[in-house]
Amino acid sequence: MGISRRTALLGGAGLLGAAGIFGATSPRGRRLLGWTGPDGVVPDVPPVPVQPMPWGAWMGVEGPAVLVLHGRGGSVQWWQDLGLPQFLNGATFRCAVINGGDDYWVNLTPPVPVDAALGVSMGGFGVLDLASRQPLKAVAAISPALFPAWDDARRIDGFASEEIWARHEPLRHAASIKSPAGIWCGQEDPFHDAARDLANEIGAAGSFDHGAHDGGYWRRVLPEALRFIESRL
């Protein structure tokens, strides 16, 4: 039996509708529709002092030192734009905010002794890598850029070789991360699944609510990450 024109049109409409639903429920679709949760807001309080250093800057004036690593292409200014000096108002620790490049912090040696570490995206990779190599009182990773396989890592051109990636990829060294850890990553973030898997493996605190890989999400969860660190110093 042949298919009528009406049946064909209805079938086509169904396929288009299904495609539309799929597009809306994909990570990109949810971001476009605003289903990624509310954006965080920088608090309306005075910022802590920012003291430039050859390696970056101190934010805050006293207390234990927390290493802070930016995302790829970032800088001290990147953290200032995110609002870290305001979020640190009232904190009982100070932050050693490092200026880095695009190499996923694989050659990082902290320029000062630190008790804890905080990082976003590439910086999240960096602090988790550091925690796998030395004990910390706390490590907080927001939207950590993790790569389950070399094919995933190779696409971003952030590692000089597969050997370097394998030596530093936190997913491959989860058993060595003994420090109290917190991991936050939004459901619309391309790194969500890998971050959640690592969090489950190491028993990390944190959350995996709706959110994209962007400043709105990072500002939303940054206060929680800072409280996590402060509670363990």
mmCIF file of C-alpha atoms in Angstrom:
data_model
loop_
_atom_site.group_PDB
_atom_site.id
_atom_site.type_symbol
_atom_site.label_atom_id
_atom_site.label_comp_id
_atom_site.label_asym_id
_atom_site.label_seq_id
_atom_site.Cartn_x
_atom_site.Cartn_y
_atom_site.Cartn_z
ATOM 1 C CA MET A 1 0.000 0.000 0.000
ATOM 2 C CA GLY A 2 1.308 3.449 -0.870
ATOM 3 C CA ILE A 3 1.790 6.215 1.663
ATOM 4 C CA SER A 4 -0.527 9.180 1.221
ATOM 5 C CA ARG A 5 0.819 12.725 0.946
ATOM 6 C CA ARG A 6 -0.918 13.632 4.229
ATOM 7 C CA THR A 7 0.696 10.713 6.033
ATOM 8 C CA ALA A 8 4.081 11.644 4.640
ATOM 9 C CA LEU A 9 3.640 15.270 5.716
ATOM 10 C CA LEU A 10 2.560 14.270 9.197
ATOM 11 C CA GLY A 11 5.484 11.902 9.446
ATOM 12 C CA GLY A 12 7.843 14.648 8.353
ATOM 13 C CA ALA A 13 6.361 17.040 10.894
ATOM 14 C CA GLY A 14 6.843 14.402 13.564
ATOM 15 C CA LEU A 15 10.463 14.009 12.641
ATOM 16 C CA LEU A 16 10.976 17.776 12.709
ATOM 17 C CA GLY A 17 9.236 17.968 16.065
ATOM 18 C CA ALA A 18 11.417 15.223 17.451
ATOM 19 C CA ALA A 19 14.489 16.990 16.123
ATOM 20 C CA GLY A 20 13.308 20.211 17.750
ATOM 21 C CA ILE A 21 12.779 18.480 21.082
ATOM 22 C CA PHE A 22 16.168 16.817 20.841
ATOM 23 C CA GLY A 23 17.795 20.149 20.021
ATOM 24 C CA ALA A 24 16.111 21.834 22.949
ATOM 25 C CA THR A 25 17.177 19.104 25.365
ATOM 26 C CA SER A 26 20.774 18.954 24.168
ATOM 27 C CA PRO A 27 23.313 20.869 26.296
ATOM 28 C CA ARG A 28 23.529 23.626 23.685
ATOM 29 C CA GLY A 29 19.756 23.788 23.360
ATOM 30 C CA ARG A 30 19.264 24.086 27.114
ATOM 31 C CA ARG A 31 21.800 26.915 27.254
ATOM 32 C CA LEU A 32 19.995 28.781 24.466
ATOM 33 C CA LEU A 33 16.646 28.336 26.206
ATOM 34 C CA GLY A 34 18.014 29.540 29.523
ATOM 35 C CA TRP A 35 17.561 26.188 31.233
ATOM 36 C CA THR A 36 21.057 26.296 32.718
ATOM 37 C CA GLY A 37 20.068 27.896 36.006
ATOM 38 C CA PRO A 38 20.499 31.455 37.260
ATOM 39 C CA ASP A 39 23.709 33.376 36.765
ATOM 40 C CA GLY A 40 25.705 34.170 39.852
ATOM 41 C CA VAL A 41 26.166 37.811 40.825
ATOM 42 C CA VAL A 42 29.269 39.521 42.165
ATOM 43 C CA PRO A 43 28.437 40.744 45.683
ATOM 44 C CA ASP A 44 28.153 44.482 46.198
ATOM 45 C CA VAL A 45 30.967 44.677 48.756
ATOM 46 C CA PRO A 46 34.464 46.197 48.721
ATOM 47 C CA PRO A 47 37.088 43.964 47.041
ATOM 48 C CA VAL A 48 40.010 42.645 49.044
ATOM 49 C CA PRO A 49 43.398 44.189 48.200
ATOM 50 C CA VAL A 50 45.149 42.886 45.084
ATOM 51 C CA GLN A 51 48.944 43.041 45.328
ATOM 52 C CA PRO A 52 50.778 42.373 42.039
ATOM 53 C CA MET A 53 53.644 39.882 42.174
ATOM 54 C CA PRO A 54 56.075 38.632 39.515
ATOM 55 C CA TRP A 55 54.097 35.394 39.305
ATOM 56 C CA GLY A 56 50.623 36.963 39.501
ATOM 57 C CA ALA A 57 49.057 38.587 42.550
ATOM 58 C CA TRP A 58 48.039 38.156 46.152
ATOM 59 C CA MET A 59 44.337 38.698 46.820
ATOM 60 C CA GLY A 60 43.665 39.316 50.497
ATOM 61 C CA VAL A 61 46.128 40.250 53.213
ATOM 62 C CA GLU A 62 46.379 37.486 55.800
ATOM 63 C CA GLY A 63 45.697 33.882 56.671
ATOM 64 C CA PRO A 64 46.608 30.551 55.049
ATOM 65 C CA ALA A 65 47.583 30.653 51.387
ATOM 66 C CA VAL A 66 45.289 29.209 48.721
ATOM 67 C CA LEU A 67 46.660 28.623 45.226
ATOM 68 C CA VAL A 68 44.266 29.915 42.551
ATOM 69 C CA LEU A 69 44.518 28.794 38.898
ATOM 70 C CA HIS A 70 42.593 30.399 36.041
ATOM 71 C CA GLY A 71 40.994 28.861 32.979
ATOM 72 C CA ARG A 72 42.708 28.656 29.607
ATOM 73 C CA GLY A 73 43.705 32.060 28.309
ATOM 74 C CA GLY A 74 43.062 33.641 31.704
ATOM 75 C CA SER A 75 45.111 35.784 34.065
ATOM 76 C CA VAL A 76 44.869 37.642 37.345
ATOM 77 C CA GLN A 77 42.575 40.067 35.524
ATOM 78 C CA TRP A 78 40.354 37.124 34.522
ATOM 79 C CA TRP A 79 39.746 36.436 38.214
ATOM 80 C CA GLN A 80 39.147 40.101 38.927
ATOM 81 C CA ASP A 81 36.548 40.204 36.154
ATOM 82 C CA LEU A 82 34.920 37.112 37.656
ATOM 83 C CA GLY A 83 34.667 38.989 40.960
ATOM 84 C CA LEU A 84 37.036 36.949 43.125
ATOM 85 C CA PRO A 85 38.257 39.998 45.147
ATOM 86 C CA GLN A 86 34.640 40.731 46.120
ATOM 87 C CA PHE A 87 33.818 37.100 46.842
ATOM 88 C CA LEU A 88 36.854 37.018 49.156
ATOM 89 C CA ASN A 89 35.521 39.861 51.309
ATOM 90 C CA GLY A 90 35.448 38.470 54.853
ATOM 91 C CA ALA A 91 37.509 35.352 54.024
ATOM 92 C CA THR A 92 40.026 34.154 56.592
ATOM 93 C CA PHE A 93 42.604 33.187 53.960
ATOM 94 C CA ARG A 94 44.426 34.892 51.112
ATOM 95 C CA CYS A 95 44.863 33.729 47.532
ATOM 96 C CA ALA A 96 48.026 33.341 45.489
ATOM 97 C CA VAL A 97 46.573 33.922 42.018
ATOM 98 C CA ILE A 98 48.973 32.677 39.355
ATOM 99 C CA ASN A 99 49.365 33.945 35.807
ATOM 100 C CA GLY A 100 49.770 30.949 33.515
ATOM 101 C CA GLY A 101 49.614 30.018 29.864
ATOM 102 C CA ASP A 102 47.684 27.399 27.927
ATOM 103 C CA ASP A 103 49.560 24.249 28.965
ATOM 104 C CA TYR A 104 47.014 22.995 31.526
ATOM 105 C CA TRP A 105 49.431 23.814 34.344
ATOM 106 C CA VAL A 106 51.381 20.608 33.713
ATOM 107 C CA ASN A 107 54.709 22.146 34.752
ATOM 108 C CA LEU A 108 53.314 23.949 37.771
ATOM 109 C CA THR A 109 55.369 24.460 40.899
ATOM 110 C CA PRO A 110 53.552 26.821 43.273
ATOM 111 C CA PRO A 111 55.670 29.953 43.734
ATOM 112 C CA VAL A 112 54.800 30.079 47.447
ATOM 113 C CA PRO A 113 53.858 27.412 50.005
ATOM 114 C CA VAL A 114 50.106 26.790 49.854
ATOM 115 C CA ASP A 115 47.609 24.972 52.051
ATOM 116 C CA ALA A 116 44.770 24.575 49.550
ATOM 117 C CA ALA A 117 43.932 25.170 45.895
ATOM 118 C CA LEU A 118 41.083 26.494 43.756
ATOM 119 C CA GLY A 119 40.764 26.309 39.987
ATOM 120 C CA VAL A 120 38.259 26.792 37.178
ATOM 121 C CA SER A 121 38.215 24.830 33.884
ATOM 122 C CA MET A 122 41.889 24.377 32.923
ATOM 123 C CA GLY A 123 42.644 25.549 36.454
ATOM 124 C CA GLY A 124 40.375 22.817 37.802
ATOM 125 C CA PHE A 125 42.489 20.291 35.916
ATOM 126 C CA GLY A 126 45.596 21.942 37.393
ATOM 127 C CA VAL A 127 44.538 21.861 41.043
ATOM 128 C CA LEU A 128 43.373 18.249 40.808
ATOM 129 C CA ASP A 129 46.672 17.327 39.171
ATOM 130 C CA LEU A 130 48.519 19.107 41.985
ATOM 131 C CA ALA A 131 46.425 17.285 44.596
ATOM 132 C CA SER A 132 47.442 13.964 43.047
ATOM 133 C CA ARG A 133 51.092 14.877 43.643
ATOM 134 C CA GLN A 134 51.058 16.575 47.037
ATOM 135 C CA PRO A 135 48.723 16.672 50.042
ATOM 136 C CA LEU A 136 46.490 19.713 50.475
ATOM 137 C CA LYS A 137 44.019 20.624 53.178
ATOM 138 C CA ALA A 138 41.403 21.237 50.492
ATOM 139 C CA VAL A 139 41.136 21.302 46.710
ATOM 140 C CA ALA A 140 38.178 22.902 44.930
ATOM 141 C CA ALA A 141 37.706 22.367 41.185
ATOM 142 C CA ILE A 142 34.972 24.214 39.293
ATOM 143 C CA SER A 143 34.095 22.892 35.815
ATOM 144 C CA PRO A 144 37.393 20.993 35.633
ATOM 145 C CA ALA A 145 38.482 20.329 32.045
ATOM 146 C CA LEU A 146 39.042 16.563 32.192
ATOM 147 C CA PHE A 147 39.655 14.200 29.287
ATOM 148 C CA PRO A 148 38.765 10.494 29.521
ATOM 149 C CA ALA A 149 40.897 9.633 26.466
ATOM 150 C CA TRP A 150 43.824 11.062 24.535
ATOM 151 C CA ASP A 151 41.607 11.639 21.501
ATOM 152 C CA ASP A 152 39.546 14.020 23.642
ATOM 153 C CA ALA A 153 42.598 15.834 24.993
ATOM 154 C CA ARG A 154 44.350 16.084 21.638
ATOM 155 C CA ARG A 155 41.508 18.122 20.123
ATOM 156 C CA ILE A 156 42.126 21.114 22.389
ATOM 157 C CA ASP A 157 45.863 21.253 21.592
ATOM 158 C CA GLY A 158 46.751 21.850 25.241
ATOM 159 C CA PHE A 159 49.350 19.125 25.766
ATOM 160 C CA ALA A 160 52.696 18.697 24.070
ATOM 161 C CA SER A 161 52.289 14.915 23.851
ATOM 162 C CA GLU A 162 50.115 11.994 24.885
ATOM 163 C CA GLU A 163 52.740 11.067 27.483
ATOM 164 C CA ILE A 164 52.488 14.478 29.172
ATOM 165 C CA TRP A 165 48.692 14.293 29.202
ATOM 166 C CA ALA A 166 48.732 10.776 30.656
ATOM 167 C CA ARG A 167 51.195 11.849 33.356
ATOM 168 C CA HIS A 168 48.925 14.640 34.552
ATOM 169 C CA GLU A 169 45.308 13.748 33.690
ATOM 170 C CA PRO A 170 43.473 13.576 37.064
ATOM 171 C CA LEU A 171 41.105 10.881 35.795
ATOM 172 C CA ARG A 172 44.107 8.588 35.439
ATOM 173 C CA HIS A 173 45.428 9.358 38.928
ATOM 174 C CA ALA A 174 42.266 9.454 41.023
ATOM 175 C CA ALA A 175 43.697 6.979 43.542
ATOM 176 C CA SER A 176 46.446 9.478 44.331
ATOM 177 C CA ILE A 177 44.031 12.310 45.208
ATOM 178 C CA LYS A 178 43.797 11.945 48.976
ATOM 179 C CA SER A 179 43.064 15.573 49.866
ATOM 180 C CA PRO A 180 39.512 16.667 50.788
ATOM 181 C CA ALA A 181 38.055 17.643 47.423
ATOM 182 C CA GLY A 182 35.077 19.548 46.104
ATOM 183 C CA ILE A 183 34.009 19.428 42.445
ATOM 184 C CA TRP A 184 31.292 21.564 40.852
ATOM 185 C CA CYS A 185 30.211 21.174 37.235
ATOM 186 C CA GLY A 186 26.998 22.115 35.439
ATOM 187 C CA GLN A 187 24.832 19.622 33.602
ATOM 188 C CA GLU A 188 25.130 21.642 30.387
ATOM 189 C CA ASP A 189 28.930 21.680 30.600
ATOM 190 C CA PRO A 190 30.769 19.430 28.110
ATOM 191 C CA PHE A 191 32.999 18.255 30.979
ATOM 192 C CA HIS A 192 30.061 17.283 33.208
ATOM 193 C CA ASP A 193 30.200 13.504 32.841
ATOM 194 C CA ALA A 194 33.956 13.239 33.370
ATOM 195 C CA ALA A 195 33.831 15.597 36.369
ATOM 196 C CA ARG A 196 30.966 13.676 37.955
ATOM 197 C CA ASP A 197 32.752 10.356 37.424
ATOM 198 C CA LEU A 198 35.892 11.658 39.122
ATOM 199 C CA ALA A 199 33.863 13.140 41.986
ATOM 200 C CA ASN A 200 32.173 9.792 42.566
ATOM 201 C CA GLU A 201 35.485 7.961 42.486
ATOM 202 C CA ILE A 202 37.232 10.184 45.023
ATOM 203 C CA GLY A 203 34.184 10.932 47.181
ATOM 204 C CA ALA A 204 34.247 14.666 46.475
ATOM 205 C CA ALA A 205 31.814 17.220 47.828
ATOM 206 C CA GLY A 206 30.261 19.767 45.459
ATOM 207 C CA SER A 207 27.292 19.728 43.110
ATOM 208 C CA PHE A 208 26.211 18.943 39.554
ATOM 209 C CA ASP A 209 23.147 21.128 39.086
ATOM 210 C CA HIS A 210 22.171 22.833 35.838
ATOM 211 C CA GLY A 211 24.815 25.183 34.502
ATOM 212 C CA ALA A 212 27.002 25.909 31.500
ATOM 213 C CA HIS A 213 30.755 26.323 31.131
ATOM 214 C CA ASP A 214 30.644 30.064 31.668
ATOM 215 C CA GLY A 215 31.031 32.921 34.095
ATOM 216 C CA GLY A 216 27.386 32.896 35.126
ATOM 217 C CA TYR A 217 27.714 29.383 36.518
ATOM 218 C CA TRP A 218 31.156 29.986 38.006
ATOM 219 C CA ARG A 219 29.964 33.044 39.924
ATOM 220 C CA ARG A 220 27.013 31.024 41.211
ATOM 221 C CA VAL A 221 29.091 28.213 42.710
ATOM 222 C CA LEU A 222 32.238 30.158 43.645
ATOM 223 C CA PRO A 223 30.921 31.137 47.104
ATOM 224 C CA GLU A 224 30.257 27.479 47.916
ATOM 225 C CA ALA A 225 33.720 26.477 46.739
ATOM 226 C CA LEU A 226 35.302 29.195 48.878
ATOM 227 C CA ARG A 227 33.294 28.072 51.922
ATOM 228 C CA PHE A 228 34.425 24.504 51.286
ATOM 229 C CA ILE A 229 38.053 25.622 51.364
ATOM 230 C CA GLU A 230 37.624 27.874 54.390
ATOM 231 C CA SER A 231 35.951 25.125 56.432
ATOM 232 C CA ARG A 232 39.057 22.955 56.041
ATOM 233 C CA LEU A 233 41.798 25.488 56.733
#
